[in-house]
Coordinates of C-alpha atoms in Angstrom, one line a residue:
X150 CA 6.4 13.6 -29.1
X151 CA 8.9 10.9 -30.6
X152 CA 11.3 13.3 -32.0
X153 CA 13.9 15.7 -29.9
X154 CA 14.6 18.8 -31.2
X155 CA 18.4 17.1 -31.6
X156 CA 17.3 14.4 -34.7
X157 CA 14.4 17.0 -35.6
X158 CA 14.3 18.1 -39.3
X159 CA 14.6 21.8 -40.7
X160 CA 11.7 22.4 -42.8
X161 CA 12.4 26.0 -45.1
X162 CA 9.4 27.5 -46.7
X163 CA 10.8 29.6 -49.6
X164 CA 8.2 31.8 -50.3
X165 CA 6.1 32.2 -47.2
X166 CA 3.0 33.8 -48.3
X167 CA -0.4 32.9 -46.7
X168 CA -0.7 29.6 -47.1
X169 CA 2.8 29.1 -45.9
X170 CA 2.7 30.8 -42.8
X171 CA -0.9 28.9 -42.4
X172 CA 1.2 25.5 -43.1
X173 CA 4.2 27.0 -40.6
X174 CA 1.2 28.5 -37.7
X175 CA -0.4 24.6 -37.9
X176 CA 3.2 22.9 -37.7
X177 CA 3.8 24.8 -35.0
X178 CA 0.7 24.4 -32.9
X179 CA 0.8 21.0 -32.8
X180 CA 4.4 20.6 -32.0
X181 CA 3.4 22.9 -29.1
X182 CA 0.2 21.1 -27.9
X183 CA 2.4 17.3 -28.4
X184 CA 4.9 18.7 -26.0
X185 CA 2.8 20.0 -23.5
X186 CA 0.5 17.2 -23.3
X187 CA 1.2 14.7 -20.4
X188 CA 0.1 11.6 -23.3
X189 CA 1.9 11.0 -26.3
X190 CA -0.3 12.2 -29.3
X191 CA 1.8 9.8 -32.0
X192 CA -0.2 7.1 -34.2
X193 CA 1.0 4.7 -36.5
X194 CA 1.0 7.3 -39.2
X195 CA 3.6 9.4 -37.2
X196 CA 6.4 10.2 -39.3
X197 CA 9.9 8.9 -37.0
X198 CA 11.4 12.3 -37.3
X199 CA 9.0 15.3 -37.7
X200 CA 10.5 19.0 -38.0
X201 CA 11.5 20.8 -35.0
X202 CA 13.3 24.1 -36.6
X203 CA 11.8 26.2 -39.3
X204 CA 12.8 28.5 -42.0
X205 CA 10.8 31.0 -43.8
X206 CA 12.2 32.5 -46.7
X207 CA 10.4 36.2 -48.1
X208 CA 11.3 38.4 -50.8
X209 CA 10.4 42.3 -48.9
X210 CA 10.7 43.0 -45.5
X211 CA 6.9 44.0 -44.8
X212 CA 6.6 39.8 -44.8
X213 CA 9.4 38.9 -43.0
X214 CA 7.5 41.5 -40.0
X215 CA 4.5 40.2 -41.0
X216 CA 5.2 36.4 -40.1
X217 CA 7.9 37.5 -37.1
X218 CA 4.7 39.1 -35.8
X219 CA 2.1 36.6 -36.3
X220 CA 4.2 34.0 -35.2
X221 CA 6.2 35.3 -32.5
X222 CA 5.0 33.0 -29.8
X223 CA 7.6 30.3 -31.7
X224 CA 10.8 32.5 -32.5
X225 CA 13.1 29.9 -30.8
X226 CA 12.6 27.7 -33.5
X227 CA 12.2 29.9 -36.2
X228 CA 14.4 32.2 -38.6
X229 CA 12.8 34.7 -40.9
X230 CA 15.1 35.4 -43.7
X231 CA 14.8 38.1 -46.3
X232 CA 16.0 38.0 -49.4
X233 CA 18.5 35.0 -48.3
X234 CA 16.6 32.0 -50.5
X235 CA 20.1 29.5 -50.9
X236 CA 20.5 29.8 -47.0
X237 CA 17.3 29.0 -46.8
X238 CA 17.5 25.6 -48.8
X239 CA 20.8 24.5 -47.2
X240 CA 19.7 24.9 -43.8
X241 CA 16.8 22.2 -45.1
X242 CA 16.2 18.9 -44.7
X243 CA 12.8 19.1 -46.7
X244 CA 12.0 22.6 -48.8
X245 CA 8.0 23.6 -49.2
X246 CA 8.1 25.9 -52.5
X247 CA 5.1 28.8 -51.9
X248 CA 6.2 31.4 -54.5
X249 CA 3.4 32.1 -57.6
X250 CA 3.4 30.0 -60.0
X251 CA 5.1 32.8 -62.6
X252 CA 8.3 33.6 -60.4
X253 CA 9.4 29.7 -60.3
X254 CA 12.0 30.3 -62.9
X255 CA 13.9 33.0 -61.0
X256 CA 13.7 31.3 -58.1
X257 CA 15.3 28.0 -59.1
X258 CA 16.5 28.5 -62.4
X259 CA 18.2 31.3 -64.7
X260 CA 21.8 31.9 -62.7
X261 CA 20.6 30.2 -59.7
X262 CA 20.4 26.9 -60.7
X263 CA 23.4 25.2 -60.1
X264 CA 23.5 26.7 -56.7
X265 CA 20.1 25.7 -55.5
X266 CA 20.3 22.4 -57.5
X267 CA 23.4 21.5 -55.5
X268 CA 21.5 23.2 -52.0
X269 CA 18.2 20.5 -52.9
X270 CA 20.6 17.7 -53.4
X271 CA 18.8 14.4 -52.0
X272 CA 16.1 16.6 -49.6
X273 CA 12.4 16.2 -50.6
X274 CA 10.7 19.6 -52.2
X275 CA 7.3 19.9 -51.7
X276 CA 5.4 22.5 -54.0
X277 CA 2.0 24.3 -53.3
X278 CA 1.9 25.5 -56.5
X279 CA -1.1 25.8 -58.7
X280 CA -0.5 24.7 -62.5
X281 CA 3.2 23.9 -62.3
X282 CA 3.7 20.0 -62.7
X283 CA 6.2 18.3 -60.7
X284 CA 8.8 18.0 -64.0
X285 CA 8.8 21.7 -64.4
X286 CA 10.2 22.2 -61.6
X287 CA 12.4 19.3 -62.0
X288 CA 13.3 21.0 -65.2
X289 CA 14.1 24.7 -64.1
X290 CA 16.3 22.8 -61.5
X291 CA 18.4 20.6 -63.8
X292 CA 17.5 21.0 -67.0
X293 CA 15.7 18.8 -69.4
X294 CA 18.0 16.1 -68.9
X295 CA 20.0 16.8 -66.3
X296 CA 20.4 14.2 -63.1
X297 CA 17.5 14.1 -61.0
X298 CA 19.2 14.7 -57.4
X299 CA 15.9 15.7 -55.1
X300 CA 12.3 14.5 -54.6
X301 CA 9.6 16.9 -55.8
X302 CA 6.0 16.1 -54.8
X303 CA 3.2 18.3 -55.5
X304 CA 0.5 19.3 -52.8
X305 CA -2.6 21.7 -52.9
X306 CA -3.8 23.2 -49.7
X307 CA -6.4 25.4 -50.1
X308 CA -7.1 28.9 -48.7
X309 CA -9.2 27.1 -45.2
X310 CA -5.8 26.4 -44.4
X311 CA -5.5 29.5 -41.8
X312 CA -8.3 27.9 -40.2
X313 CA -7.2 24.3 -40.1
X314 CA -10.1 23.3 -42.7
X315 CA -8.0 22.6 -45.8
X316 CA -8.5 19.9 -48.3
X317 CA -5.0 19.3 -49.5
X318 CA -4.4 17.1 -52.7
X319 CA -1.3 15.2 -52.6
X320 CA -0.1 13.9 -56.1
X321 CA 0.7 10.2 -56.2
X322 CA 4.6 10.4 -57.2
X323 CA 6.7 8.4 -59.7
X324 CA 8.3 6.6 -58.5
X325 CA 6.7 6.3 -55.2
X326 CA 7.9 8.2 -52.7
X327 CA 9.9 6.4 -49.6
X328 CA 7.5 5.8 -46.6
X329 CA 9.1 8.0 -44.4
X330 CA 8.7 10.8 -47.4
X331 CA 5.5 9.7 -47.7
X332 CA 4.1 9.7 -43.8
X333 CA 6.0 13.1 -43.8
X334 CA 3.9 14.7 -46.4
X335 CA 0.8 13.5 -45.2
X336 CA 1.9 14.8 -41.6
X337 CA 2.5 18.1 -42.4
X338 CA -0.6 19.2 -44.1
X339 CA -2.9 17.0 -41.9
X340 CA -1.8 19.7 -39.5
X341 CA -4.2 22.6 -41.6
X342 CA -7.3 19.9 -42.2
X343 CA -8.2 17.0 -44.1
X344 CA -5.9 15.5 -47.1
X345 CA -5.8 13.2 -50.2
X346 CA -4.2 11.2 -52.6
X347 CA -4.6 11.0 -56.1
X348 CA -3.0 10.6 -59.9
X349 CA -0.8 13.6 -60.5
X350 CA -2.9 14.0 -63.8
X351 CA -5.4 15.1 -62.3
X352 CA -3.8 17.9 -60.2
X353 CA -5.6 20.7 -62.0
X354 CA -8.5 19.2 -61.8
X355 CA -8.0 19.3 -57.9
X356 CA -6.6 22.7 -58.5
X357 CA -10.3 24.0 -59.3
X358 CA -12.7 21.4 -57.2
X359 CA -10.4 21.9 -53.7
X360 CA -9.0 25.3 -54.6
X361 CA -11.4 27.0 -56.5
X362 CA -13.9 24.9 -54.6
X363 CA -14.2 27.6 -51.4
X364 CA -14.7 30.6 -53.9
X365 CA -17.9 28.5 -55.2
X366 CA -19.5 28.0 -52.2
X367 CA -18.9 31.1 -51.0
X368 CA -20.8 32.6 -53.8
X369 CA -23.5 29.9 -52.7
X370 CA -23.7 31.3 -49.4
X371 CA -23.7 34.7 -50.6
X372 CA -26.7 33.6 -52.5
X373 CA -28.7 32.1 -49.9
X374 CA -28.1 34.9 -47.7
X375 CA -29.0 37.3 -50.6
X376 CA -32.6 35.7 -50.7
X377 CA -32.7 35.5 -47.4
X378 CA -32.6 39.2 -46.5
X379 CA -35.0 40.1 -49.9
X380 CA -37.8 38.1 -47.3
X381 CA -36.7 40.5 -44.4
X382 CA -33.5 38.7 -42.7
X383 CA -30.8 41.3 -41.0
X384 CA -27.7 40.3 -43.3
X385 CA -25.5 39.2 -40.4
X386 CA -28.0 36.8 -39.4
X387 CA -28.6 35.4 -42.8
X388 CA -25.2 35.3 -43.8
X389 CA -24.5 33.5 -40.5
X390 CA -27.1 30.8 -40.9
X391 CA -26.3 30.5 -44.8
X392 CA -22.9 29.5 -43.8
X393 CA -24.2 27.0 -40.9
X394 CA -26.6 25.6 -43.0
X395 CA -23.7 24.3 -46.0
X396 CA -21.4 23.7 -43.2
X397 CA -24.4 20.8 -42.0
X398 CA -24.6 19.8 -45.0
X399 CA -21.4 19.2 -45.8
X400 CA -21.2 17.9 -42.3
X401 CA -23.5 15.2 -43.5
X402 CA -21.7 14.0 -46.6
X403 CA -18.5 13.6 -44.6
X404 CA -20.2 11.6 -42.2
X405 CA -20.9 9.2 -44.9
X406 CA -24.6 10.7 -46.2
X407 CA -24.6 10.9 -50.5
X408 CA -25.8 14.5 -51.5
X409 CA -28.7 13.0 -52.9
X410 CA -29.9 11.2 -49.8
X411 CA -29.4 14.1 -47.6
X412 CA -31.3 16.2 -50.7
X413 CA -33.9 13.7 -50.5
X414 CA -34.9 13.4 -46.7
X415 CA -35.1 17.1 -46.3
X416 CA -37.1 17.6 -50.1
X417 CA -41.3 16.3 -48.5
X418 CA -43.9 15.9 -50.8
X419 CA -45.4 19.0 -51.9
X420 CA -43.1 21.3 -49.5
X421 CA -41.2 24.2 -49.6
X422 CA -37.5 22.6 -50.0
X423 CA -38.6 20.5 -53.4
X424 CA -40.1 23.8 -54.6
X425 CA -36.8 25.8 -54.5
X426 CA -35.1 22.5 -55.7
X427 CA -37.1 23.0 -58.9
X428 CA -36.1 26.4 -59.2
X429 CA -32.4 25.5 -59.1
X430 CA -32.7 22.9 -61.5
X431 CA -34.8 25.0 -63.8
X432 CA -31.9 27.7 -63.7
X433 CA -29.1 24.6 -64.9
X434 CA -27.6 25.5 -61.6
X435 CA -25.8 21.8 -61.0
X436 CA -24.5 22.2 -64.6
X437 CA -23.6 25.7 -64.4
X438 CA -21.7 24.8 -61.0
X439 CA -20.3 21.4 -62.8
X440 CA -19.3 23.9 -65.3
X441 CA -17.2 26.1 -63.3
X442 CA -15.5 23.4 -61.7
X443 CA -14.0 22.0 -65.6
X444 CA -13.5 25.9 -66.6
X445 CA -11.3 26.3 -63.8
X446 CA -9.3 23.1 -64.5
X447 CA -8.6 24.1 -68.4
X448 CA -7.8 27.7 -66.7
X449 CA -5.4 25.9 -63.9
X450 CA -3.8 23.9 -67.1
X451 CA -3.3 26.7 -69.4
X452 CA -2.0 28.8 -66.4
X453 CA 0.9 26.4 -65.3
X454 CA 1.8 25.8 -69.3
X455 CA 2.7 29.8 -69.1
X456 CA 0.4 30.8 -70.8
X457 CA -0.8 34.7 -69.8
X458 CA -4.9 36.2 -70.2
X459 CA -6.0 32.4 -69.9
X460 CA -9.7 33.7 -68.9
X461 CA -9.5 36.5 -71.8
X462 CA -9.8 34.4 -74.6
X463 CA -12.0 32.0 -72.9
X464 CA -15.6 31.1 -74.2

């Protein structure tokens, strides 16, 4: 591992929830596997310093014993504080913010502004959070026109993340960020899967493919298994194979296959695959699915705007 735990970075995640401690338990592993190996596991893409001490900031005490517990096997390197946000954010070199969407406001603005806009000063903030744009929070931090004095660049991990599966969405910055920011941001949430970069317009958009995306196919699977068990399957084998069989497919499409092909070589003439196809198709599933996916993004939009009941007055 290039980095000593001497010219290490702090990394504070205010607001450790799931996905934050999934983010922290990935870090972590890592760190641990780099340093025991007997070869060095940097690439290119290796950021030149990495973080080597950790901060996870909580609001009740049940999570600041939940993540002592779960990730006790690392308390050298890392402080649990409770209720204790501004130490938190000092202590950091680069801030991950995990809180829902609705509490950003007391968290950085309101009386604490000035405190935790000085505390940020020139460190990179990463958010996780869905629907809240990068200049809101730049916003509740200084003000609509205040000076700019940290980075804040939006990621989505999704809820695979506690099994290092994620897809995370990175949102391209503006201005760019440096390339040490940059190979940093990357770094830390290849640790929990797979990432990607795109236009930070189309974040909500992401928001429902990447993290609404797992609900979806879970539904699929439930579906599949559903049938499966009307034709005499025990559930815990269809459910089982219903999950295998959409984890080969998607298996397939990562490996470079389109949808349609892989559709295609399985669907022969006259058989049993093109037949259920039909009924699918018949039922508007692919629209109905394509469908969800834009619902969710007006949802995401509406959501990070403020706005409460988004799916209430929905058509």
């Amino acid at each position: 591992m290039s980095s000593s735990k001497e010219d290490g970075l702090t990394l504070t995640i205010l607001g450790c929830g799931t996905l934050g401690t999934a983010i922290l338990s990935g870090i972590l592993d890592s760190l641990q596997k780099a340093s025991s190996s007997s070869t060095s596991s940097d690439t290119p893409d290796t950021p030149a310093r990495l973080p080597t001490r950790f901060v996870a900031c909580v609001k009740r005490p049940e999570s600041a014993k939940r993540i002592t517990d779960s990730l006790s096997a690392h308390k050298s390197v890392l402080k649990v504080l409770h209720n204790d946000n501004l130490s938190g954010v000092k202590a950091a070199d680069v801030v991950i913010l995990g809180c829902k969407p609705y509490m950003v406001a007391d968290l950085l603005g309101g009386e604490h502004r000035a405190s935790m806009a000085e505390a940020l000063s020139g460190k990179l903030l990463i958010s996780i959070l869905a629907g809240v744009t990068a200049e809101q929070i730049e916003n509740e931090l200084f003000g609509a026109k205040g000076s700019r004095s940290c980075r804040v660049v939006r990621a989505l991990p999704n809820t695979a993340s506690v099994i290092g599966e994620s897809m995370t969405m990175i949102a391209s910055a503006s201005p760019p960020l440096s390339s040490a920011d940059a190979a940093l941001v990357r770094w830390i949430f290849s640790r929990i899967g797979r990432v990607n970069e795109l236009p930070a317009k189309t974040m909500d958009a992401g928001t429902a493919l990447c993290g609404s995306g797992p609900a979806f196919c879970a539904l699929v699977i439930e579906a599949l298994a559903d049938g499966a068990v009307a034709m005499g399957v025990p559930r815990a084998d269809a459910q089982f194979m219903a999950a295998q069989a959409m984890k080969g497919a998607a298996g397939l499409v990562l490996a470079g296959e389109h949808p349609a092909v892989v559709k295609d070589k399985i669907s022969s003439p006259g058989g049993c695959t093109i037949g259920g196809l039909l009924v699918l198709e018949e039922g508007g599933v692919r629209g109905s699915v394509a469908k969800a996916v834009r619902e969710a993004t007006v949802v995401a939009s509406q959501l990070g705007s403020g706005v409460q009941n988004v799916n209430g007055t929905r058509f």
